[in-house]
Amino acid sequence: ALPDVPVRLTLARAGHTLARTARTGAAGEAALALDLPRDWAGRSVRLVVHAASSGLGRTLRESLPVGARVRARLTVDKPLHQPGQRVHARLVVLHHPSREPMAGAHAVLDLEDPRGTRLAQVEQRTDAFGVAWATVPLAATLPSGKYRLRARIRPPGGRTLTETLVLPVRTYRLPGFAISVTFDRRHY
């Protein structure tokens, strides 16, 4: 490991080039950070790394796949459902780290019972706001248990991302209560 060696990193795709330089640290490593254009996600780029010291140099050339940088959040309308009710699910898909909505991502939402049997499946593309949704009715005869709502998201040109949410299903009874109103005068 050689300290204080200049290193140049270049990434190129379709006529667009990004480059950074750094010097190696005491252990011979160099950290270089690049913000890649969003349209590079799911594509291959040409990587060139060149390091030179005392007249000697070494160059590494590779084709590097760029993964889609995606964040997703799966939510439902309430924390506990009863058999016979509807589950309203919502999926939000965002570019990372910009947090801009990801329109056009293919989303598959599956509802599975506690044994892993698929009860429902809904396929959609995210809208302009990066949102996909589904309303799934639960059968009135479902047994209680921890059901799973799973969303598989495939961004345009990217790899599949999976989000899973545990969905408790059981019968419950709302507590009873009484309301009484007493006025301080008979007429107002």
Short mmCIF file of N, CA and C in Angstrom, two decimals:
data_model
loop_
_atom_site.label_atom_id
_atom_site.label_comp_id
_atom_site.label_asym_id
_atom_site.label_seq_id
_atom_site.Cartn_x
_atom_site.Cartn_y
_atom_site.Cartn_z
N ALA A 1 0.84 -1.18 0.00
CA ALA A 1 0.00 0.00 0.00
C ALA A 1 0.88 1.24 0.00
N LEU A 2 0.59 2.13 -0.94
CA LEU A 2 1.37 3.35 -1.05
C LEU A 2 0.52 4.55 -0.65
N PRO A 3 0.99 5.33 0.31
CA PRO A 3 0.25 6.54 0.68
C PRO A 3 0.56 7.68 -0.28
N ASP A 4 -0.34 8.66 -0.35
CA ASP A 4 -0.18 9.90 -1.09
C ASP A 4 0.06 9.69 -2.59
N VAL A 5 -0.68 8.75 -3.17
CA VAL A 5 -0.61 8.50 -4.62
C VAL A 5 -1.83 9.14 -5.26
N PRO A 6 -1.66 9.93 -6.33
CA PRO A 6 -2.83 10.52 -7.00
C PRO A 6 -3.63 9.43 -7.74
N VAL A 7 -4.95 9.51 -7.59
CA VAL A 7 -5.86 8.54 -8.23
C VAL A 7 -6.91 9.35 -9.00
N ARG A 8 -7.21 8.91 -10.21
CA ARG A 8 -8.25 9.54 -11.02
C ARG A 8 -9.29 8.49 -11.39
N LEU A 9 -10.56 8.80 -11.10
CA LEU A 9 -11.67 7.90 -11.42
C LEU A 9 -12.54 8.59 -12.47
N THR A 10 -12.89 7.86 -13.51
CA THR A 10 -13.75 8.38 -14.57
C THR A 10 -14.87 7.38 -14.82
N LEU A 11 -16.10 7.90 -14.89
CA LEU A 11 -17.26 7.11 -15.29
C LEU A 11 -17.82 7.74 -16.56
N ALA A 12 -18.12 6.91 -17.56
CA ALA A 12 -18.63 7.46 -18.82
C ALA A 12 -19.79 6.61 -19.32
N ARG A 13 -20.77 7.33 -19.91
CA ARG A 13 -21.91 6.67 -20.54
C ARG A 13 -22.49 7.61 -21.58
N ALA A 14 -22.63 7.11 -22.81
CA ALA A 14 -23.29 7.83 -23.90
C ALA A 14 -22.80 9.27 -24.03
N GLY A 15 -21.49 9.45 -24.07
CA GLY A 15 -20.93 10.77 -24.28
C GLY A 15 -20.88 11.67 -23.06
N HIS A 16 -21.38 11.22 -21.94
CA HIS A 16 -21.36 12.01 -20.71
C HIS A 16 -20.30 11.41 -19.79
N THR A 17 -19.39 12.24 -19.27
CA THR A 17 -18.29 11.75 -18.44
C THR A 17 -18.28 12.47 -17.10
N LEU A 18 -18.08 11.70 -16.04
CA LEU A 18 -17.88 12.23 -14.69
C LEU A 18 -16.49 11.83 -14.23
N ALA A 19 -15.76 12.75 -13.61
CA ALA A 19 -14.40 12.44 -13.16
C ALA A 19 -14.14 13.06 -11.80
N ARG A 20 -13.35 12.37 -11.00
CA ARG A 20 -12.91 12.87 -9.69
C ARG A 20 -11.47 12.44 -9.48
N THR A 21 -10.76 13.23 -8.69
CA THR A 21 -9.39 12.88 -8.32
C THR A 21 -9.27 12.91 -6.80
N ALA A 22 -8.31 12.13 -6.30
CA ALA A 22 -8.04 12.08 -4.86
C ALA A 22 -6.61 11.57 -4.68
N ARG A 23 -6.17 11.55 -3.43
CA ARG A 23 -4.86 10.98 -3.09
C ARG A 23 -5.10 9.85 -2.09
N THR A 24 -4.30 8.82 -2.20
CA THR A 24 -4.46 7.69 -1.29
C THR A 24 -4.06 8.08 0.13
N GLY A 25 -4.69 7.42 1.10
CA GLY A 25 -4.40 7.64 2.50
C GLY A 25 -3.24 6.78 2.97
N ALA A 26 -3.02 6.72 4.27
CA ALA A 26 -1.90 5.99 4.86
C ALA A 26 -1.95 4.50 4.51
N ALA A 27 -3.15 3.94 4.37
CA ALA A 27 -3.29 2.51 4.06
C ALA A 27 -3.37 2.24 2.56
N GLY A 28 -3.19 3.28 1.71
CA GLY A 28 -3.22 3.10 0.27
C GLY A 28 -4.61 3.14 -0.34
N GLU A 29 -5.60 3.60 0.42
CA GLU A 29 -6.97 3.65 -0.09
C GLU A 29 -7.34 5.08 -0.45
N ALA A 30 -8.31 5.21 -1.35
CA ALA A 30 -8.82 6.52 -1.73
C ALA A 30 -10.34 6.43 -1.80
N ALA A 31 -11.01 7.42 -1.25
CA ALA A 31 -12.47 7.46 -1.28
C ALA A 31 -12.89 8.56 -2.25
N LEU A 32 -13.70 8.18 -3.24
CA LEU A 32 -14.20 9.13 -4.23
C LEU A 32 -15.71 9.00 -4.29
N ALA A 33 -16.41 10.12 -4.19
CA ALA A 33 -17.87 10.11 -4.23
C ALA A 33 -18.35 10.83 -5.48
N LEU A 34 -19.31 10.21 -6.17
CA LEU A 34 -19.89 10.80 -7.37
C LEU A 34 -21.41 10.75 -7.28
N ASP A 35 -22.07 11.81 -7.70
CA ASP A 35 -23.52 11.80 -7.84
C ASP A 35 -23.83 11.46 -9.29
N LEU A 36 -24.43 10.30 -9.51
CA LEU A 36 -24.71 9.86 -10.87
C LEU A 36 -26.04 10.42 -11.37
N PRO A 37 -26.11 10.73 -12.64
CA PRO A 37 -27.39 11.16 -13.20
C PRO A 37 -28.45 10.06 -13.04
N ARG A 38 -29.69 10.46 -12.80
CA ARG A 38 -30.77 9.50 -12.56
C ARG A 38 -30.98 8.56 -13.74
N ASP A 39 -30.78 9.06 -14.98
CA ASP A 39 -31.04 8.21 -16.14
C ASP A 39 -29.96 7.14 -16.35
N TRP A 40 -28.91 7.13 -15.52
CA TRP A 40 -27.92 6.06 -15.59
C TRP A 40 -28.37 4.82 -14.82
N ALA A 41 -29.39 4.93 -13.99
CA ALA A 41 -29.85 3.79 -13.19
C ALA A 41 -30.29 2.65 -14.11
N GLY A 42 -29.84 1.45 -13.78
CA GLY A 42 -30.19 0.27 -14.55
C GLY A 42 -29.38 0.10 -15.82
N ARG A 43 -28.38 0.92 -16.04
CA ARG A 43 -27.54 0.86 -17.23
C ARG A 43 -26.12 0.47 -16.84
N SER A 44 -25.29 0.21 -17.82
CA SER A 44 -23.87 -0.03 -17.58
C SER A 44 -23.08 1.22 -17.93
N VAL A 45 -22.05 1.49 -17.16
CA VAL A 45 -21.16 2.61 -17.42
C VAL A 45 -19.73 2.09 -17.55
N ARG A 46 -18.88 2.87 -18.20
CA ARG A 46 -17.48 2.49 -18.33
C ARG A 46 -16.70 3.14 -17.19
N LEU A 47 -16.04 2.33 -16.39
CA LEU A 47 -15.25 2.79 -15.24
C LEU A 47 -13.78 2.71 -15.61
N VAL A 48 -13.06 3.82 -15.38
CA VAL A 48 -11.60 3.85 -15.57
C VAL A 48 -10.99 4.44 -14.31
N VAL A 49 -10.07 3.69 -13.69
CA VAL A 49 -9.35 4.17 -12.50
C VAL A 49 -7.87 4.14 -12.85
N HIS A 50 -7.22 5.29 -12.64
CA HIS A 50 -5.78 5.38 -12.94
C HIS A 50 -5.06 5.91 -11.71
N ALA A 51 -3.99 5.21 -11.32
CA ALA A 51 -3.14 5.63 -10.20
C ALA A 51 -1.69 5.61 -10.69
N ALA A 52 -0.93 6.64 -10.31
CA ALA A 52 0.46 6.72 -10.75
C ALA A 52 1.34 7.23 -9.62
N SER A 53 2.55 6.65 -9.49
CA SER A 53 3.50 7.08 -8.48
C SER A 53 4.91 6.80 -8.97
N SER A 54 5.79 7.77 -8.83
CA SER A 54 7.21 7.64 -9.20
C SER A 54 7.38 7.14 -10.63
N GLY A 55 6.58 7.67 -11.54
CA GLY A 55 6.72 7.31 -12.94
C GLY A 55 6.04 6.00 -13.32
N LEU A 56 5.54 5.25 -12.37
CA LEU A 56 4.85 4.01 -12.67
C LEU A 56 3.35 4.23 -12.50
N GLY A 57 2.58 3.65 -13.39
CA GLY A 57 1.13 3.83 -13.32
C GLY A 57 0.39 2.52 -13.56
N ARG A 58 -0.84 2.53 -13.11
CA ARG A 58 -1.69 1.36 -13.32
C ARG A 58 -3.09 1.87 -13.65
N THR A 59 -3.71 1.26 -14.65
CA THR A 59 -5.06 1.65 -15.06
C THR A 59 -5.96 0.43 -15.04
N LEU A 60 -7.14 0.62 -14.47
CA LEU A 60 -8.16 -0.43 -14.42
C LEU A 60 -9.34 0.04 -15.26
N ARG A 61 -9.80 -0.82 -16.17
CA ARG A 61 -10.98 -0.51 -17.00
C ARG A 61 -12.00 -1.62 -16.81
N GLU A 62 -13.23 -1.23 -16.48
CA GLU A 62 -14.30 -2.20 -16.25
C GLU A 62 -15.62 -1.64 -16.74
N SER A 63 -16.53 -2.53 -17.07
CA SER A 63 -17.92 -2.15 -17.31
C SER A 63 -18.64 -2.37 -15.99
N LEU A 64 -19.36 -1.35 -15.53
CA LEU A 64 -19.95 -1.39 -14.20
C LEU A 64 -21.46 -1.17 -14.29
N PRO A 65 -22.28 -2.12 -13.80
CA PRO A 65 -23.73 -1.87 -13.80
C PRO A 65 -24.09 -0.88 -12.69
N VAL A 66 -25.01 0.02 -13.00
CA VAL A 66 -25.48 0.99 -12.03
C VAL A 66 -26.89 0.59 -11.61
N GLY A 67 -27.07 0.31 -10.34
CA GLY A 67 -28.38 -0.08 -9.84
C GLY A 67 -29.29 1.12 -9.68
N ALA A 68 -30.58 0.87 -9.78
CA ALA A 68 -31.56 1.93 -9.54
C ALA A 68 -31.57 2.24 -8.05
N ARG A 69 -31.49 3.49 -7.72
CA ARG A 69 -31.51 3.91 -6.32
C ARG A 69 -32.94 4.29 -5.97
N VAL A 70 -33.57 3.39 -5.21
CA VAL A 70 -35.01 3.52 -4.95
C VAL A 70 -35.29 3.33 -3.47
N ARG A 71 -36.25 4.07 -2.96
CA ARG A 71 -36.78 3.86 -1.61
C ARG A 71 -38.29 3.70 -1.75
N ALA A 72 -38.85 2.80 -0.96
CA ALA A 72 -40.29 2.55 -1.03
C ALA A 72 -40.85 2.45 0.38
N ARG A 73 -42.11 2.83 0.52
CA ARG A 73 -42.81 2.77 1.81
C ARG A 73 -44.20 2.20 1.55
N LEU A 74 -44.52 1.12 2.25
CA LEU A 74 -45.81 0.46 2.13
C LEU A 74 -46.60 0.71 3.41
N THR A 75 -47.83 1.22 3.29
CA THR A 75 -48.67 1.52 4.45
C THR A 75 -50.08 1.01 4.20
N VAL A 76 -50.83 0.84 5.30
CA VAL A 76 -52.25 0.49 5.22
C VAL A 76 -53.05 1.50 6.03
N ASP A 77 -54.38 1.45 5.87
CA ASP A 77 -55.24 2.46 6.47
C ASP A 77 -55.36 2.39 7.98
N LYS A 78 -55.15 1.22 8.59
CA LYS A 78 -55.24 1.12 10.05
C LYS A 78 -54.39 -0.06 10.54
N PRO A 79 -54.02 -0.07 11.81
CA PRO A 79 -53.09 -1.09 12.30
C PRO A 79 -53.70 -2.47 12.52
N LEU A 80 -55.02 -2.59 12.61
CA LEU A 80 -55.68 -3.87 12.88
C LEU A 80 -56.92 -3.98 12.02
N HIS A 81 -57.08 -5.11 11.35
CA HIS A 81 -58.25 -5.34 10.51
C HIS A 81 -59.03 -6.55 11.02
N GLN A 82 -60.33 -6.56 10.72
CA GLN A 82 -61.20 -7.69 11.06
C GLN A 82 -61.56 -8.44 9.78
N PRO A 83 -61.86 -9.74 9.89
CA PRO A 83 -62.39 -10.45 8.73
C PRO A 83 -63.65 -9.72 8.23
N GLY A 84 -63.80 -9.63 6.91
CA GLY A 84 -64.94 -8.95 6.32
C GLY A 84 -64.68 -7.49 6.00
N GLN A 85 -63.61 -6.92 6.47
CA GLN A 85 -63.29 -5.52 6.18
C GLN A 85 -62.44 -5.42 4.91
N ARG A 86 -62.19 -4.20 4.47
CA ARG A 86 -61.32 -3.94 3.32
C ARG A 86 -59.99 -3.39 3.81
N VAL A 87 -58.93 -3.82 3.17
CA VAL A 87 -57.59 -3.29 3.45
C VAL A 87 -57.27 -2.29 2.35
N HIS A 88 -57.00 -1.06 2.74
CA HIS A 88 -56.60 -0.02 1.79
C HIS A 88 -55.09 0.15 1.93
N ALA A 89 -54.36 -0.31 0.92
CA ALA A 89 -52.89 -0.26 0.95
C ALA A 89 -52.39 0.82 0.01
N ARG A 90 -51.28 1.43 0.40
CA ARG A 90 -50.67 2.49 -0.41
C ARG A 90 -49.17 2.27 -0.44
N LEU A 91 -48.59 2.40 -1.62
CA LEU A 91 -47.16 2.25 -1.82
C LEU A 91 -46.63 3.55 -2.42
N VAL A 92 -45.58 4.10 -1.81
CA VAL A 92 -44.93 5.30 -2.33
C VAL A 92 -43.50 4.91 -2.72
N VAL A 93 -43.12 5.22 -3.96
CA VAL A 93 -41.79 4.87 -4.48
C VAL A 93 -41.08 6.17 -4.86
N LEU A 94 -39.88 6.34 -4.30
CA LEU A 94 -39.12 7.58 -4.51
C LEU A 94 -37.71 7.27 -5.00
N HIS A 95 -37.16 8.20 -5.79
CA HIS A 95 -35.75 8.13 -6.16
C HIS A 95 -34.94 8.45 -4.90
N HIS A 96 -33.76 7.83 -4.77
CA HIS A 96 -32.92 8.09 -3.62
C HIS A 96 -31.59 8.63 -4.12
N PRO A 97 -31.02 9.66 -3.58
CA PRO A 97 -31.39 10.36 -2.37
C PRO A 97 -32.27 11.60 -2.60
N SER A 98 -32.66 11.91 -3.84
CA SER A 98 -33.39 13.15 -4.12
C SER A 98 -34.82 13.14 -3.56
N ARG A 99 -35.38 11.97 -3.31
CA ARG A 99 -36.75 11.79 -2.82
C ARG A 99 -37.80 12.32 -3.80
N GLU A 100 -37.47 12.35 -5.07
CA GLU A 100 -38.44 12.71 -6.09
C GLU A 100 -39.29 11.49 -6.41
N PRO A 101 -40.58 11.69 -6.74
CA PRO A 101 -41.45 10.55 -7.05
C PRO A 101 -40.93 9.76 -8.25
N MET A 102 -41.08 8.43 -8.19
CA MET A 102 -40.69 7.58 -9.30
C MET A 102 -41.94 7.14 -10.05
N ALA A 103 -42.23 7.81 -11.13
CA ALA A 103 -43.39 7.47 -11.94
C ALA A 103 -43.06 6.27 -12.84
N GLY A 104 -44.06 5.42 -13.08
CA GLY A 104 -43.91 4.33 -14.03
C GLY A 104 -43.27 3.07 -13.50
N ALA A 105 -42.99 2.98 -12.20
CA ALA A 105 -42.42 1.75 -11.64
C ALA A 105 -43.51 0.68 -11.60
N HIS A 106 -43.18 -0.53 -11.99
CA HIS A 106 -44.13 -1.64 -11.96
C HIS A 106 -44.23 -2.16 -10.52
N ALA A 107 -45.44 -2.23 -9.99
CA ALA A 107 -45.64 -2.67 -8.60
C ALA A 107 -46.64 -3.82 -8.56
N VAL A 108 -46.30 -4.86 -7.80
CA VAL A 108 -47.20 -6.00 -7.58
C VAL A 108 -47.42 -6.09 -6.08
N LEU A 109 -48.68 -5.97 -5.64
CA LEU A 109 -49.02 -6.08 -4.22
C LEU A 109 -49.71 -7.41 -3.98
N ASP A 110 -49.17 -8.21 -3.08
CA ASP A 110 -49.72 -9.52 -2.73
C ASP A 110 -50.16 -9.52 -1.28
N LEU A 111 -51.32 -10.12 -1.00
CA LEU A 111 -51.77 -10.36 0.37
C LEU A 111 -51.69 -11.86 0.62
N GLU A 112 -50.95 -12.24 1.68
CA GLU A 112 -50.76 -13.66 2.01
C GLU A 112 -51.29 -13.94 3.40
N ASP A 113 -51.87 -15.13 3.57
CA ASP A 113 -52.35 -15.53 4.90
C ASP A 113 -51.17 -15.99 5.76
N PRO A 114 -51.39 -16.33 7.04
CA PRO A 114 -50.27 -16.71 7.91
C PRO A 114 -49.49 -17.94 7.42
N ARG A 115 -50.10 -18.78 6.57
CA ARG A 115 -49.39 -19.96 6.03
C ARG A 115 -48.63 -19.66 4.75
N GLY A 116 -48.75 -18.42 4.23
CA GLY A 116 -48.05 -18.05 3.01
C GLY A 116 -48.87 -18.23 1.75
N THR A 117 -50.14 -18.56 1.85
CA THR A 117 -51.01 -18.72 0.69
C THR A 117 -51.43 -17.33 0.19
N ARG A 118 -51.25 -17.09 -1.10
CA ARG A 118 -51.64 -15.80 -1.66
C ARG A 118 -53.16 -15.71 -1.76
N LEU A 119 -53.73 -14.66 -1.16
CA LEU A 119 -55.17 -14.44 -1.18
C LEU A 119 -55.59 -13.44 -2.25
N ALA A 120 -54.71 -12.50 -2.56
CA ALA A 120 -55.03 -11.48 -3.56
C ALA A 120 -53.75 -10.94 -4.16
N GLN A 121 -53.85 -10.47 -5.41
CA GLN A 121 -52.72 -9.85 -6.07
C GLN A 121 -53.23 -8.70 -6.93
N VAL A 122 -52.56 -7.55 -6.83
CA VAL A 122 -52.92 -6.37 -7.61
C VAL A 122 -51.64 -5.87 -8.28
N GLU A 123 -51.71 -5.63 -9.61
CA GLU A 123 -50.56 -5.09 -10.34
C GLU A 123 -50.91 -3.69 -10.83
N GLN A 124 -49.96 -2.78 -10.67
CA GLN A 124 -50.14 -1.39 -11.11
C GLN A 124 -48.80 -0.79 -11.47
N ARG A 125 -48.85 0.36 -12.12
CA ARG A 125 -47.67 1.21 -12.31
C ARG A 125 -47.86 2.43 -11.41
N THR A 126 -46.77 2.90 -10.84
CA THR A 126 -46.88 4.08 -9.99
C THR A 126 -47.26 5.28 -10.85
N ASP A 127 -48.04 6.18 -10.26
CA ASP A 127 -48.50 7.37 -10.98
C ASP A 127 -47.42 8.45 -10.97
N ALA A 128 -47.76 9.65 -11.41
CA ALA A 128 -46.80 10.75 -11.48
C ALA A 128 -46.24 11.14 -10.11
N PHE A 129 -46.95 10.77 -9.04
CA PHE A 129 -46.51 11.08 -7.68
C PHE A 129 -45.77 9.91 -7.04
N GLY A 130 -45.49 8.85 -7.81
CA GLY A 130 -44.79 7.69 -7.30
C GLY A 130 -45.66 6.80 -6.44
N VAL A 131 -46.98 6.88 -6.59
CA VAL A 131 -47.91 6.15 -5.72
C VAL A 131 -48.64 5.05 -6.49
N ALA A 132 -48.75 3.89 -5.85
CA ALA A 132 -49.61 2.79 -6.32
C ALA A 132 -50.46 2.39 -5.13
N TRP A 133 -51.68 1.93 -5.37
CA TRP A 133 -52.57 1.59 -4.26
C TRP A 133 -53.42 0.39 -4.61
N ALA A 134 -54.01 -0.18 -3.60
CA ALA A 134 -54.90 -1.32 -3.80
C ALA A 134 -55.91 -1.36 -2.66
N THR A 135 -57.12 -1.80 -2.97
CA THR A 135 -58.14 -2.07 -1.97
C THR A 135 -58.46 -3.55 -2.07
N VAL A 136 -58.20 -4.27 -0.98
CA VAL A 136 -58.38 -5.72 -0.97
C VAL A 136 -59.43 -6.08 0.08
N PRO A 137 -60.55 -6.69 -0.34
CA PRO A 137 -61.54 -7.13 0.66
C PRO A 137 -61.07 -8.40 1.35
N LEU A 138 -61.29 -8.46 2.66
CA LEU A 138 -60.98 -9.67 3.42
C LEU A 138 -62.26 -10.49 3.56
N ALA A 139 -62.17 -11.78 3.33
CA ALA A 139 -63.35 -12.64 3.47
C ALA A 139 -63.81 -12.65 4.93
N ALA A 140 -65.11 -12.76 5.13
CA ALA A 140 -65.69 -12.75 6.48
C ALA A 140 -65.30 -13.99 7.27
N THR A 141 -64.85 -15.04 6.60
CA THR A 141 -64.52 -16.30 7.28
C THR A 141 -63.02 -16.50 7.51
N LEU A 142 -62.23 -15.47 7.32
CA LEU A 142 -60.77 -15.60 7.51
C LEU A 142 -60.43 -15.90 8.97
N PRO A 143 -59.49 -16.80 9.19
CA PRO A 143 -59.03 -17.03 10.56
C PRO A 143 -58.14 -15.87 11.03
N SER A 144 -58.09 -15.66 12.32
CA SER A 144 -57.22 -14.63 12.88
C SER A 144 -55.77 -15.01 12.68
N GLY A 145 -54.91 -14.01 12.61
CA GLY A 145 -53.48 -14.27 12.48
C GLY A 145 -52.75 -13.09 11.90
N LYS A 146 -51.45 -13.29 11.68
CA LYS A 146 -50.61 -12.25 11.12
C LYS A 146 -50.47 -12.49 9.61
N TYR A 147 -51.18 -11.70 8.84
CA TYR A 147 -51.13 -11.76 7.39
C TYR A 147 -49.98 -10.88 6.91
N ARG A 148 -49.55 -11.09 5.67
CA ARG A 148 -48.46 -10.30 5.11
C ARG A 148 -48.91 -9.62 3.83
N LEU A 149 -48.62 -8.34 3.75
CA LEU A 149 -48.84 -7.58 2.54
C LEU A 149 -47.45 -7.32 1.97
N ARG A 150 -47.23 -7.80 0.75
CA ARG A 150 -45.89 -7.70 0.14
C ARG A 150 -46.00 -6.90 -1.16
N ALA A 151 -45.11 -5.95 -1.32
CA ALA A 151 -45.03 -5.17 -2.55
C ALA A 151 -43.70 -5.44 -3.22
N ARG A 152 -43.77 -5.84 -4.48
CA ARG A 152 -42.56 -6.01 -5.29
C ARG A 152 -42.55 -4.88 -6.31
N ILE A 153 -41.48 -4.10 -6.29
CA ILE A 153 -41.38 -2.91 -7.12
C ILE A 153 -40.24 -3.10 -8.10
N ARG A 154 -40.54 -2.89 -9.38
CA ARG A 154 -39.49 -2.95 -10.39
C ARG A 154 -39.43 -1.58 -11.08
N PRO A 155 -38.41 -0.77 -10.72
CA PRO A 155 -38.26 0.54 -11.36
C PRO A 155 -37.90 0.36 -12.84
N PRO A 156 -38.17 1.33 -13.68
CA PRO A 156 -37.76 1.24 -15.07
C PRO A 156 -36.25 1.03 -15.17
N GLY A 157 -35.83 -0.08 -15.76
CA GLY A 157 -34.42 -0.37 -15.94
C GLY A 157 -33.70 -0.79 -14.68
N GLY A 158 -34.39 -1.08 -13.58
CA GLY A 158 -33.73 -1.42 -12.32
C GLY A 158 -34.07 -2.81 -11.83
N ARG A 159 -33.50 -3.16 -10.67
CA ARG A 159 -33.75 -4.46 -10.06
C ARG A 159 -34.94 -4.39 -9.12
N THR A 160 -35.56 -5.54 -8.89
CA THR A 160 -36.75 -5.61 -8.06
C THR A 160 -36.42 -5.36 -6.60
N LEU A 161 -37.26 -4.54 -5.97
CA LEU A 161 -37.17 -4.22 -4.55
C LEU A 161 -38.43 -4.75 -3.89
N THR A 162 -38.31 -5.34 -2.70
CA THR A 162 -39.47 -5.89 -2.00
C THR A 162 -39.67 -5.20 -0.67
N GLU A 163 -40.90 -4.80 -0.40
CA GLU A 163 -41.30 -4.23 0.89
C GLU A 163 -42.39 -5.13 1.46
N THR A 164 -42.29 -5.47 2.75
CA THR A 164 -43.27 -6.35 3.38
C THR A 164 -43.81 -5.69 4.64
N LEU A 165 -45.11 -5.86 4.86
CA LEU A 165 -45.79 -5.29 6.02
C LEU A 165 -46.61 -6.40 6.68
N VAL A 166 -46.46 -6.58 7.99
CA VAL A 166 -47.27 -7.56 8.73
C VAL A 166 -48.61 -6.91 9.03
N LEU A 167 -49.67 -7.64 8.74
CA LEU A 167 -51.03 -7.12 8.85
C LEU A 167 -51.83 -8.00 9.81
N PRO A 168 -52.00 -7.58 11.08
CA PRO A 168 -52.79 -8.40 12.01
C PRO A 168 -54.26 -8.38 11.63
N VAL A 169 -54.87 -9.57 11.61
CA VAL A 169 -56.30 -9.71 11.33
C VAL A 169 -56.91 -10.51 12.47
N ARG A 170 -57.89 -9.91 13.16
CA ARG A 170 -58.62 -10.62 14.21
C ARG A 170 -59.90 -9.85 14.52
N THR A 171 -60.85 -10.54 15.08
CA THR A 171 -62.09 -9.86 15.45
C THR A 171 -61.86 -9.06 16.73
N TYR A 172 -62.55 -7.97 16.83
CA TYR A 172 -62.47 -7.15 18.04
C TYR A 172 -63.80 -6.44 18.22
N ARG A 173 -64.06 -6.06 19.43
CA ARG A 173 -65.30 -5.35 19.74
C ARG A 173 -64.92 -3.98 20.30
N LEU A 174 -65.55 -2.95 19.74
CA LEU A 174 -65.29 -1.61 20.23
C LEU A 174 -65.88 -1.47 21.62
N PRO A 175 -65.23 -0.74 22.51
CA PRO A 175 -65.76 -0.57 23.86
C PRO A 175 -67.05 0.26 23.84
N GLY A 176 -67.96 -0.09 24.73
CA GLY A 176 -69.20 0.68 24.83
C GLY A 176 -68.98 1.95 25.62
N PHE A 177 -69.76 2.97 25.33
CA PHE A 177 -69.66 4.21 26.08
C PHE A 177 -70.99 4.94 25.97
N ALA A 178 -71.24 5.83 26.92
CA ALA A 178 -72.48 6.60 26.94
C ALA A 178 -72.13 8.08 27.00
N ILE A 179 -72.98 8.89 26.40
CA ILE A 179 -72.78 10.33 26.41
C ILE A 179 -74.02 10.97 27.01
N SER A 180 -73.80 11.88 27.92
CA SER A 180 -74.92 12.65 28.46
C SER A 180 -74.55 14.12 28.41
N VAL A 181 -75.56 14.96 28.15
CA VAL A 181 -75.34 16.39 28.04
C VAL A 181 -76.23 17.09 29.05
N THR A 182 -75.65 17.96 29.83
CA THR A 182 -76.40 18.76 30.80
C THR A 182 -76.13 20.23 30.51
N PHE A 183 -77.21 21.01 30.33
CA PHE A 183 -77.06 22.44 30.05
C PHE A 183 -77.17 23.21 31.37
N ASP A 184 -76.50 24.33 31.43
CA ASP A 184 -76.56 25.13 32.67
C ASP A 184 -77.81 26.02 32.71
N ARG A 185 -78.51 26.20 31.58
CA ARG A 185 -79.79 26.93 31.54
C ARG A 185 -80.78 26.17 30.69
N ARG A 186 -82.06 26.48 30.91
CA ARG A 186 -83.11 25.82 30.11
C ARG A 186 -83.22 26.40 28.73
N HIS A 187 -83.00 27.73 28.58
CA HIS A 187 -83.12 28.39 27.28
C HIS A 187 -81.90 29.27 27.04
N TYR A 188 -81.55 29.43 25.77
CA TYR A 188 -80.44 30.30 25.38
C TYR A 188 -80.92 31.30 24.38
#
